[in-house]
GROMACS .gro file of C-alpha atoms in nm:
model
  171
    1MET     CA    1  -2.741  -1.801  -3.311
    2GLU     CA    2  -2.673  -1.422  -3.294
    3GLU     CA    3  -2.783  -1.331  -3.031
    4ILE     CA    4  -2.509  -1.554  -2.828
    5LYS     CA    5  -2.269  -1.391  -3.063
    6LEU     CA    6  -2.372  -1.047  -2.905
    7LEU     CA    7  -2.404  -1.141  -2.553
    8GLY     CA    8  -2.110  -1.317  -2.582
    9GLY     CA    9  -1.985  -0.997  -2.762
   10ALA     CA   10  -2.111  -0.766  -2.462
   11LEU     CA   11  -1.923  -0.958  -2.247
   12ILE     CA   12  -1.608  -1.001  -2.423
   13LEU     CA   13  -1.622  -0.539  -2.391
   14ALA     CA   14  -1.781  -0.528  -2.046
   15SER     CA   15  -1.525  -0.858  -1.873
   16SER     CA   16  -1.196  -0.567  -2.017
   17ALA     CA   17  -1.383  -0.223  -1.938
   18TRP     CA   18  -1.416  -0.355  -1.618
   19ALA     CA   19  -1.017  -0.515  -1.586
   20GLY     CA   20  -0.879  -0.160  -1.736
   21LEU     CA   21  -1.158   0.085  -1.458
   22ARG     CA   22  -0.998  -0.238  -1.177
   23ALA     CA   23  -0.571  -0.127  -1.268
   24ALA     CA   24  -0.723   0.189  -1.241
   25LEU     CA   25  -0.887   0.195  -0.907
   26CYS     CA   26  -0.612  -0.047  -0.779
   27LEU     CA   27  -0.391   0.264  -0.870
   28ARG     CA   28  -0.573   0.505  -0.676
   29ARG     CA   29  -0.593   0.322  -0.370
   30THR     CA   30  -0.169   0.202  -0.338
   31GLN     CA   31  -0.208   0.636  -0.388
   32GLU     CA   32  -0.433   0.640  -0.096
   33GLN     CA   33  -0.275   0.364   0.117
   34LEU     CA   34   0.087   0.508   0.052
   35ARG     CA   35  -0.007   0.817   0.194
   36ASP     CA   36  -0.220   0.707   0.456
   37LEU     CA   37   0.167   0.473   0.569
   38CYS     CA   38   0.322   0.808   0.527
   39ALA     CA   39   0.090   1.023   0.786
   40ALA     CA   40   0.132   0.712   1.007
   41LEU     CA   41   0.503   0.712   0.981
   42GLU     CA   42   0.511   1.134   1.121
   43LEU     CA   43   0.310   1.066   1.355
   44MET     CA   44   0.573   0.824   1.490
   45ALA     CA   45   0.806   0.977   1.458
   46GLY     CA   46   0.684   1.253   1.697
   47GLU     CA   47   0.572   0.943   1.938
   48VAL     CA   48   0.854   0.829   1.946
   49SER     CA   49   1.069   1.163   1.952
   50PHE     CA   50   0.901   1.347   2.185
   51ALA     CA   51   0.729   1.030   2.450
   52ALA     CA   52   0.940   0.696   2.385
   53THR     CA   53   0.634   0.529   2.259
   54PRO     CA   54   0.709   0.093   2.310
   55PHE     CA   55   0.657  -0.064   1.988
   56VAL     CA   56   0.278  -0.236   2.011
   57PRO     CA   57   0.110   0.075   2.132
   58LEU     CA   58   0.302   0.283   1.876
   59CYS     CA   59   0.148   0.050   1.612
   60ARG     CA   60  -0.188   0.075   1.795
   61ARG     CA   61  -0.209   0.434   1.723
   62ALA     CA   62  -0.018   0.463   1.440
   63GLY     CA   63  -0.274   0.286   1.242
   64GLU     CA   64  -0.555   0.504   1.452
   65GLY     CA   65  -0.801   0.758   1.184
   66ARG     CA   66  -0.633   0.567   0.983
   67GLY     CA   67  -0.834   0.362   0.630
   68PRO     CA   68  -0.943   0.037   0.627
   69ALA     CA   69  -0.543  -0.159   0.476
   70VAL     CA   70  -0.350   0.022   0.691
   71ARG     CA   71  -0.515   0.005   1.014
   72ALA     CA   72  -0.533  -0.343   0.955
   73PHE     CA   73  -0.136  -0.361   0.923
   74PHE     CA   74  -0.044  -0.177   1.253
   75ASP     CA   75  -0.274  -0.382   1.422
   76ALA     CA   76  -0.112  -0.733   1.232
   77LEU     CA   77   0.230  -0.520   1.343
   78ALA     CA   78   0.095  -0.503   1.673
   79ARG     CA   79  -0.094  -0.837   1.744
   80GLU     CA   80   0.254  -0.986   1.648
   81GLY     CA   81   0.437  -0.749   1.872
   82GLU     CA   82   0.283  -0.885   2.114
   83ARG     CA   83   0.370  -1.200   2.058
   84PRO     CA   84   0.670  -1.328   2.274
   85GLU     CA   85   0.785  -1.588   2.078
   86ARG     CA   86   0.791  -1.300   1.762
   87ALA     CA   87   0.966  -1.418   1.457
   88GLU     CA   88   1.124  -1.067   1.339
   89ALA     CA   89   1.189  -1.074   0.949
   90GLY     CA   90   0.841  -1.165   0.792
   91MET     CA   91   0.700  -0.946   1.003
   92THR     CA   92   0.614  -0.681   0.772
   93ARG     CA   93   0.583  -0.866   0.483
   94GLY     CA   94   0.337  -1.085   0.658
   95ALA     CA   95   0.101  -0.790   0.765
   96CYS     CA   96   0.082  -0.648   0.444
   97GLY     CA   97  -0.072  -0.943   0.337
   98GLU     CA   98  -0.316  -0.969   0.578
   99ALA     CA   99  -0.416  -0.615   0.501
  100GLY     CA  100  -0.449  -0.653   0.186
  101LEU     CA  101  -0.237  -0.347   0.099
  102LEU     CA  102  -0.099  -0.310  -0.245
  103LEU     CA  103   0.204  -0.206  -0.215
  104PRO     CA  104   0.535  -0.147  -0.480
  105GLU     CA  105   0.817  -0.366  -0.373
  106ARG     CA  106   1.021   0.004  -0.273
  107SER     CA  107   0.746   0.051  -0.017
  108LEU     CA  108   0.723  -0.245   0.118
  109SER     CA  109   1.138  -0.252   0.127
  110ALA     CA  110   1.151   0.074   0.338
  111LEU     CA  111   0.830  -0.029   0.588
  112GLU     CA  112   1.094  -0.394   0.630
  113ARG     CA  113   1.393  -0.169   0.671
  114LEU     CA  114   1.158  -0.022   0.980
  115PHE     CA  115   0.966  -0.240   1.135
  116ASP     CA  116   1.188  -0.630   1.054
  117GLY     CA  117   1.392  -0.509   1.290
  118TYR     CA  118   1.219  -0.244   1.437
  119GLY     CA  119   1.450  -0.229   1.865
  120ARG     CA  120   1.740  -0.304   1.714
  121PHE     CA  121   1.893   0.107   1.790
  122ASP     CA  122   1.869   0.416   2.022
  123ARG     CA  123   1.584   0.638   1.979
  124ALA     CA  124   1.786   0.866   1.766
  125GLY     CA  125   1.885   0.545   1.536
  126GLN     CA  126   1.484   0.478   1.482
  127LEU     CA  127   1.366   0.785   1.437
  128ARG     CA  128   1.652   0.792   1.141
  129GLN     CA  129   1.520   0.480   1.022
  130ILE     CA  130   1.167   0.618   1.076
  131GLU     CA  131   1.186   0.935   0.874
  132LEU     CA  132   1.444   0.690   0.579
  133ALA     CA  133   1.165   0.508   0.543
  134LEU     CA  134   0.912   0.855   0.523
  135SER     CA  135   1.137   0.964   0.318
  136GLU     CA  136   1.136   0.718   0.086
  137LEU     CA  137   0.742   0.679   0.016
  138LYS     CA  138   0.691   1.071   0.024
  139GLN     CA  139   0.925   1.006  -0.248
  140LEU     CA  140   0.776   0.693  -0.469
  141ASN     CA  141   0.386   0.863  -0.364
  142ALA     CA  142   0.511   1.186  -0.516
  143GLU     CA  143   0.630   0.962  -0.849
  144LEU     CA  144   0.343   0.831  -0.854
  145ASN     CA  145   0.134   1.109  -0.828
  146LEU     CA  146   0.335   1.252  -1.164
  147HIS     CA  147   0.041   1.217  -1.390
  148THR     CA  148  -0.201   0.974  -1.201
  149GLU     CA  149  -0.483   1.152  -1.413
  150GLU     CA  150  -0.328   1.050  -1.744
  151ARG     CA  151  -0.241   0.714  -1.643
  152CYS     CA  152  -0.542   0.576  -1.476
  153ARG     CA  153  -0.679   0.693  -1.852
  154GLY     CA  154  -0.482   0.498  -2.036
  155LEU     CA  155  -0.508   0.179  -1.848
  156ARG     CA  156  -0.944   0.213  -1.823
  157VAL     CA  157  -0.784   0.297  -2.241
  158LEU     CA  158  -0.609   0.020  -2.240
  159GLY     CA  159  -0.891  -0.287  -2.100
  160LEU     CA  160  -1.120  -0.119  -2.394
  161THR     CA  161  -0.938  -0.178  -2.627
  162ALA     CA  162  -0.783  -0.519  -2.515
  163GLY     CA  163  -1.178  -0.612  -2.460
  164ALA     CA  164  -1.224  -0.478  -2.882
  165ALA     CA  165  -0.870  -0.653  -3.015
  166VAL     CA  166  -1.056  -0.983  -2.839
  167LEU     CA  167  -1.406  -0.889  -3.003
  168VAL     CA  168  -1.224  -0.866  -3.331
  169LEU     CA  169  -1.064  -1.218  -3.356
  170VAL     CA  170  -1.355  -1.413  -3.165
  171LEU     CA  171  -1.545  -1.300  -3.407
   0.00000   0.00000   0.00000
């Protein structure tokens, strides 16, 4: 009976520690995806300003060389852009869900404003939209970068202490 209690306690601690590690990993993955999205939007701004690249090739080009989730996001946007009956509303959220992007709501809203209405403006207006989304993503990334190590360490410690608290309650 004592061995079962020890095994159960170890499982409680391990699962809560894993939850803390997973939360820290998600925070780091979000930062990585935001950096990738910023780089892609900078590339898009250059493409639009100098070559006036259409939406589908622009999305394909922006996704090249990016991380898997950001590449999948731009691929989903390109596929949606190729459809003749493309529904503009919700296109960005659908692509984010399909790609598995871990983005805060603020950044998702900025991307929605850019991609759900892409092509409604002239070249200068479209560049302003890209720059607006890019500045919001950069600002959010800077906020997340502030004290990242402390946040990650805090999440890991929180997972362990929550496990220890549950273990004390159970035993």
